[in-house]
């Protein structure tokens, strides 16, 4: 599980997002990072029994750096105020779909899919959905997926206003073809994160996500 001290560090970083504070609290950061690594490794090791593709992954190589790239941003805050972890058999920067865990006080979640793929990959996924609409709908309407995720994430910026060029706007898959990302997420409260039962919840969420990831993987091959 995630320690309360890890969340406390992130809360402190959000209030004091500058290098001097970070360096003064580096021991707390190191402890928080280790906590997240050990937690994620336990998830990887357990879920690898269902998804062998992630069996050889190391948690520390799945975690994104806490340093922000501020070169092209108006916000010059040097650090992220979360721990982001991409569990993908092709590596955290792979174009294929994968699992994701986001640790941030009050804003944590778990899930996965394929996020903002490049146009060639996005077109392949859309084409597979267009060819196999009924199969795709069965995945989304499966009891386990629907009860945990409710459906695909469709927040701001996640969908086009119309069916993309090259696809029939009357297609039975039209409602799915407008997505720019195919991801699903389940929110995690701070209380849940610091409870031992969180491992079981995330493992159930990842298991429910597997058919969607399999569909995405097939479409890209």
mmCIF file of C-alpha atoms in Angstrom:
data_model
loop_
_atom_site.group_PDB
_atom_site.id
_atom_site.type_symbol
_atom_site.label_atom_id
_atom_site.label_comp_id
_atom_site.label_asym_id
_atom_site.label_seq_id
_atom_site.Cartn_x
_atom_site.Cartn_y
_atom_site.Cartn_z
ATOM 1 C CA UNK A 1 0.000 0.000 0.000
ATOM 2 C CA UNK A 2 0.983 3.645 -0.198
ATOM 3 C CA UNK A 3 2.279 5.162 3.034
ATOM 4 C CA UNK A 4 0.662 8.301 4.432
ATOM 5 C CA UNK A 5 4.160 9.810 4.491
ATOM 6 C CA UNK A 6 4.293 9.483 0.673
ATOM 7 C CA UNK A 7 1.095 11.485 0.288
ATOM 8 C CA UNK A 8 2.354 13.999 2.846
ATOM 9 C CA UNK A 9 5.525 14.515 0.821
ATOM 10 C CA UNK A 10 3.503 15.168 -2.339
ATOM 11 C CA UNK A 11 1.254 17.624 -0.501
ATOM 12 C CA UNK A 12 4.308 19.456 0.789
ATOM 13 C CA UNK A 13 5.847 19.536 -2.680
ATOM 14 C CA UNK A 14 2.685 21.038 -4.133
ATOM 15 C CA UNK A 15 2.889 23.886 -1.615
ATOM 16 C CA UNK A 16 6.657 24.351 -2.031
ATOM 17 C CA UNK A 17 7.438 23.506 -5.625
ATOM 18 C CA UNK A 18 10.980 24.812 -5.804
ATOM 19 C CA UNK A 19 14.472 23.315 -5.718
ATOM 20 C CA UNK A 20 15.533 24.554 -2.281
ATOM 21 C CA UNK A 21 12.590 22.879 -0.540
ATOM 22 C CA UNK A 22 13.015 19.700 -2.580
ATOM 23 C CA UNK A 23 16.684 19.358 -1.703
ATOM 24 C CA UNK A 24 15.945 20.002 1.972
ATOM 25 C CA UNK A 25 13.374 17.195 1.818
ATOM 26 C CA UNK A 26 15.263 14.806 -0.442
ATOM 27 C CA UNK A 27 15.248 12.013 2.157
ATOM 28 C CA UNK A 28 11.464 12.219 2.277
ATOM 29 C CA UNK A 29 11.372 12.089 -1.536
ATOM 30 C CA UNK A 30 13.681 9.058 -1.636
ATOM 31 C CA UNK A 31 11.479 7.268 0.897
ATOM 32 C CA UNK A 32 8.302 8.135 -1.027
ATOM 33 C CA UNK A 33 9.824 6.980 -4.320
ATOM 34 C CA UNK A 34 10.940 3.700 -2.752
ATOM 35 C CA UNK A 35 7.452 3.166 -1.329
ATOM 36 C CA UNK A 36 5.844 3.650 -4.748
ATOM 37 C CA UNK A 37 8.430 1.410 -6.452
ATOM 38 C CA UNK A 38 7.857 -1.423 -3.975
ATOM 39 C CA UNK A 39 4.078 -1.045 -4.229
ATOM 40 C CA UNK A 40 4.135 -1.068 -8.040
ATOM 41 C CA UNK A 41 6.521 -4.036 -8.138
ATOM 42 C CA UNK A 42 4.078 -6.018 -6.014
ATOM 43 C CA UNK A 43 1.322 -5.155 -8.508
ATOM 44 C CA UNK A 44 3.494 -6.168 -11.486
ATOM 45 C CA UNK A 45 4.538 -9.454 -9.897
ATOM 46 C CA UNK A 46 0.961 -10.374 -8.993
ATOM 47 C CA UNK A 47 -0.668 -9.333 -12.281
ATOM 48 C CA UNK A 48 2.044 -11.038 -14.349
ATOM 49 C CA UNK A 49 0.294 -14.292 -13.453
ATOM 50 C CA UNK A 50 -2.584 -13.074 -15.661
ATOM 51 C CA UNK A 51 -0.544 -11.045 -18.167
ATOM 52 C CA UNK A 52 2.833 -12.667 -18.831
ATOM 53 C CA UNK A 53 3.870 -9.764 -21.063
ATOM 54 C CA UNK A 54 4.734 -7.651 -18.026
ATOM 55 C CA UNK A 55 6.511 -10.377 -16.055
ATOM 56 C CA UNK A 56 10.027 -9.034 -16.607
ATOM 57 C CA UNK A 57 9.266 -5.378 -15.910
ATOM 58 C CA UNK A 58 11.017 -3.505 -13.102
ATOM 59 C CA UNK A 59 8.918 -0.901 -11.315
ATOM 60 C CA UNK A 60 11.776 1.613 -11.187
ATOM 61 C CA UNK A 61 11.956 1.574 -14.999
ATOM 62 C CA UNK A 62 8.205 2.086 -15.281
ATOM 63 C CA UNK A 63 8.152 5.297 -13.232
ATOM 64 C CA UNK A 64 8.321 8.704 -14.862
ATOM 65 C CA UNK A 65 10.836 11.246 -13.592
ATOM 66 C CA UNK A 66 9.514 13.734 -11.062
ATOM 67 C CA UNK A 67 11.309 16.583 -12.829
ATOM 68 C CA UNK A 68 9.124 18.550 -15.231
ATOM 69 C CA UNK A 69 10.192 19.558 -18.734
ATOM 70 C CA UNK A 70 9.624 23.311 -18.510
ATOM 71 C CA UNK A 71 11.267 24.303 -21.811
ATOM 72 C CA UNK A 72 8.002 25.003 -23.606
ATOM 73 C CA UNK A 73 5.741 25.662 -20.630
ATOM 74 C CA UNK A 74 4.614 28.915 -19.053
ATOM 75 C CA UNK A 75 4.535 27.058 -15.726
ATOM 76 C CA UNK A 76 8.170 26.879 -14.620
ATOM 77 C CA UNK A 77 7.522 24.751 -11.514
ATOM 78 C CA UNK A 78 10.435 22.299 -11.560
ATOM 79 C CA UNK A 79 8.650 19.228 -10.190
ATOM 80 C CA UNK A 80 5.578 17.143 -10.837
ATOM 81 C CA UNK A 81 3.346 16.766 -7.796
ATOM 82 C CA UNK A 82 2.570 13.122 -8.505
ATOM 83 C CA UNK A 83 4.154 9.763 -9.172
ATOM 84 C CA UNK A 84 3.207 8.416 -12.604
ATOM 85 C CA UNK A 85 3.821 4.779 -13.527
ATOM 86 C CA UNK A 86 3.360 3.222 -16.988
ATOM 87 C CA UNK A 87 3.332 -0.579 -16.934
ATOM 88 C CA UNK A 88 3.793 -1.489 -20.588
ATOM 89 C CA UNK A 89 5.540 -4.576 -21.914
ATOM 90 C CA UNK A 90 7.201 -2.407 -24.577
ATOM 91 C CA UNK A 91 8.522 0.085 -22.030
ATOM 92 C CA UNK A 92 6.978 3.211 -20.515
ATOM 93 C CA UNK A 93 7.381 5.188 -23.755
ATOM 94 C CA UNK A 94 6.058 2.471 -26.079
ATOM 95 C CA UNK A 95 3.320 3.344 -28.548
ATOM 96 C CA UNK A 96 1.242 0.302 -27.590
ATOM 97 C CA UNK A 97 -1.370 0.249 -24.848
ATOM 98 C CA UNK A 98 -0.572 -0.521 -21.235
ATOM 99 C CA UNK A 99 -1.542 -0.126 -17.585
ATOM 100 C CA UNK A 100 -1.132 3.097 -15.641
ATOM 101 C CA UNK A 101 -1.055 4.118 -11.969
ATOM 102 C CA UNK A 102 -1.182 7.760 -10.900
ATOM 103 C CA UNK A 103 -0.418 8.693 -7.283
ATOM 104 C CA UNK A 104 -1.442 12.256 -6.352
ATOM 105 C CA UNK A 105 -3.276 13.349 -3.194
ATOM 106 C CA UNK A 106 -6.966 13.691 -4.024
ATOM 107 C CA UNK A 107 -6.413 12.866 -7.710
ATOM 108 C CA UNK A 108 -5.092 9.306 -7.845
ATOM 109 C CA UNK A 109 -6.328 6.713 -10.313
ATOM 110 C CA UNK A 110 -5.485 3.416 -11.994
ATOM 111 C CA UNK A 111 -6.369 1.986 -15.371
ATOM 112 C CA UNK A 112 -4.804 2.195 -18.786
ATOM 113 C CA UNK A 113 -5.280 1.855 -22.509
ATOM 114 C CA UNK A 114 -3.621 3.901 -25.229
ATOM 115 C CA UNK A 115 -3.302 7.640 -24.619
ATOM 116 C CA UNK A 116 -3.078 10.183 -27.435
ATOM 117 C CA UNK A 117 -1.373 7.867 -29.949
ATOM 118 C CA UNK A 118 0.247 9.278 -33.068
ATOM 119 C CA UNK A 119 -2.032 9.480 -36.166
ATOM 120 C CA UNK A 120 -0.831 6.211 -37.791
ATOM 121 C CA UNK A 121 -1.421 4.198 -34.606
ATOM 122 C CA UNK A 122 -4.711 5.942 -33.876
ATOM 123 C CA UNK A 123 -5.972 5.138 -37.361
ATOM 124 C CA UNK A 124 -5.112 1.460 -36.890
ATOM 125 C CA UNK A 125 -7.084 1.275 -33.647
ATOM 126 C CA UNK A 126 -10.051 3.047 -35.197
ATOM 127 C CA UNK A 127 -9.936 0.734 -38.205
ATOM 128 C CA UNK A 128 -9.981 -2.326 -35.969
ATOM 129 C CA UNK A 129 -12.963 -0.912 -34.075
ATOM 130 C CA UNK A 130 -14.742 -0.196 -37.365
ATOM 131 C CA UNK A 131 -14.125 -3.766 -38.579
ATOM 132 C CA UNK A 132 -15.003 -5.422 -35.265
ATOM 133 C CA UNK A 133 -17.550 -3.135 -33.638
ATOM 134 C CA UNK A 134 -19.560 -5.870 -31.939
ATOM 135 C CA UNK A 135 -16.441 -7.367 -30.353
ATOM 136 C CA UNK A 136 -15.324 -3.935 -29.131
ATOM 137 C CA UNK A 137 -18.745 -3.254 -27.614
ATOM 138 C CA UNK A 138 -18.707 -6.615 -25.826
ATOM 139 C CA UNK A 139 -15.398 -5.648 -24.223
ATOM 140 C CA UNK A 140 -16.766 -2.322 -22.981
ATOM 141 C CA UNK A 141 -20.074 -3.812 -21.822
ATOM 142 C CA UNK A 142 -18.535 -6.802 -20.039
ATOM 143 C CA UNK A 143 -19.728 -6.878 -16.434
ATOM 144 C CA UNK A 144 -16.257 -6.546 -14.916
ATOM 145 C CA UNK A 145 -15.192 -3.649 -17.152
ATOM 146 C CA UNK A 146 -18.469 -1.748 -16.908
ATOM 147 C CA UNK A 147 -18.753 -2.119 -13.138
ATOM 148 C CA UNK A 148 -15.201 -0.880 -12.512
ATOM 149 C CA UNK A 149 -14.705 1.756 -15.208
ATOM 150 C CA UNK A 150 -18.199 2.614 -16.417
ATOM 151 C CA UNK A 151 -16.838 3.039 -19.940
ATOM 152 C CA UNK A 152 -14.060 4.795 -21.807
ATOM 153 C CA UNK A 153 -12.768 8.087 -20.415
ATOM 154 C CA UNK A 154 -14.388 10.873 -22.378
ATOM 155 C CA UNK A 155 -13.338 14.050 -20.584
ATOM 156 C CA UNK A 156 -12.359 17.335 -22.163
ATOM 157 C CA UNK A 157 -10.156 16.932 -25.216
ATOM 158 C CA UNK A 158 -10.663 13.170 -25.443
ATOM 159 C CA UNK A 159 -13.031 13.177 -28.432
ATOM 160 C CA UNK A 160 -13.508 14.790 -31.820
ATOM 161 C CA UNK A 161 -16.734 16.617 -32.598
ATOM 162 C CA UNK A 162 -17.360 14.420 -35.643
ATOM 163 C CA UNK A 163 -16.322 11.115 -37.201
ATOM 164 C CA UNK A 164 -12.795 11.480 -38.636
ATOM 165 C CA UNK A 165 -12.146 11.646 -42.351
ATOM 166 C CA UNK A 166 -11.897 8.266 -44.009
ATOM 167 C CA UNK A 167 -14.631 6.664 -41.916
ATOM 168 C CA UNK A 168 -18.353 6.443 -42.601
ATOM 169 C CA UNK A 169 -20.289 8.774 -40.296
ATOM 170 C CA UNK A 170 -23.150 6.258 -40.436
ATOM 171 C CA UNK A 171 -20.931 3.416 -39.239
ATOM 172 C CA UNK A 172 -22.231 1.441 -36.235
ATOM 173 C CA UNK A 173 -18.869 2.301 -34.669
ATOM 174 C CA UNK A 174 -19.298 6.057 -35.168
ATOM 175 C CA UNK A 175 -19.594 6.797 -31.437
ATOM 176 C CA UNK A 176 -16.257 5.086 -30.807
ATOM 177 C CA UNK A 177 -14.375 6.415 -33.827
ATOM 178 C CA UNK A 178 -14.421 9.983 -32.465
ATOM 179 C CA UNK A 179 -12.151 9.103 -29.541
ATOM 180 C CA UNK A 180 -8.577 10.411 -29.639
ATOM 181 C CA UNK A 181 -7.533 8.144 -26.768
ATOM 182 C CA UNK A 182 -8.866 4.760 -25.722
ATOM 183 C CA UNK A 183 -8.344 4.678 -21.978
ATOM 184 C CA UNK A 184 -10.319 3.745 -18.875
ATOM 185 C CA UNK A 185 -9.640 4.926 -15.337
ATOM 186 C CA UNK A 186 -10.932 4.223 -11.863
ATOM 187 C CA UNK A 187 -10.365 6.900 -9.181
ATOM 188 C CA UNK A 188 -8.538 5.989 -5.987
ATOM 189 C CA UNK A 189 -9.078 7.947 -2.792
ATOM 190 C CA UNK A 190 -6.261 8.732 -0.372
ATOM 191 C CA UNK A 191 -7.954 6.458 2.155
ATOM 192 C CA UNK A 192 -8.032 3.576 -0.325
ATOM 193 C CA UNK A 193 -4.384 4.048 -1.265
ATOM 194 C CA UNK A 194 -3.262 3.732 2.348
ATOM 195 C CA UNK A 195 -5.335 0.589 2.954
ATOM 196 C CA UNK A 196 -3.813 -2.874 2.273
ATOM 197 C CA UNK A 197 -6.912 -3.716 0.208
ATOM 198 C CA UNK A 198 -5.739 -1.302 -2.517
ATOM 199 C CA UNK A 199 -3.610 -4.021 -4.099
ATOM 200 C CA UNK A 200 -6.633 -6.236 -4.675
ATOM 201 C CA UNK A 201 -8.634 -3.323 -6.122
ATOM 202 C CA UNK A 202 -5.960 -2.406 -8.656
ATOM 203 C CA UNK A 203 -5.398 -6.032 -9.648
ATOM 204 C CA UNK A 204 -9.135 -6.429 -10.332
ATOM 205 C CA UNK A 205 -9.076 -3.216 -12.379
ATOM 206 C CA UNK A 206 -6.100 -4.412 -14.426
ATOM 207 C CA UNK A 207 -7.694 -7.797 -15.049
ATOM 208 C CA UNK A 208 -10.863 -6.118 -16.313
ATOM 209 C CA UNK A 209 -8.753 -3.947 -18.613
ATOM 210 C CA UNK A 210 -6.898 -6.839 -20.269
ATOM 211 C CA UNK A 211 -9.414 -7.519 -23.088
ATOM 212 C CA UNK A 212 -9.261 -3.867 -24.172
ATOM 213 C CA UNK A 213 -5.455 -3.925 -24.157
ATOM 214 C CA UNK A 214 -5.507 -7.145 -26.169
ATOM 215 C CA UNK A 215 -7.777 -5.530 -28.747
ATOM 216 C CA UNK A 216 -5.492 -2.494 -28.996
ATOM 217 C CA UNK A 217 -2.377 -4.649 -29.267
ATOM 218 C CA UNK A 218 -3.912 -6.684 -32.092
ATOM 219 C CA UNK A 219 -4.886 -3.560 -33.984
ATOM 220 C CA UNK A 220 -1.288 -2.287 -33.927
ATOM 221 C CA UNK A 221 0.344 -5.522 -35.046
#
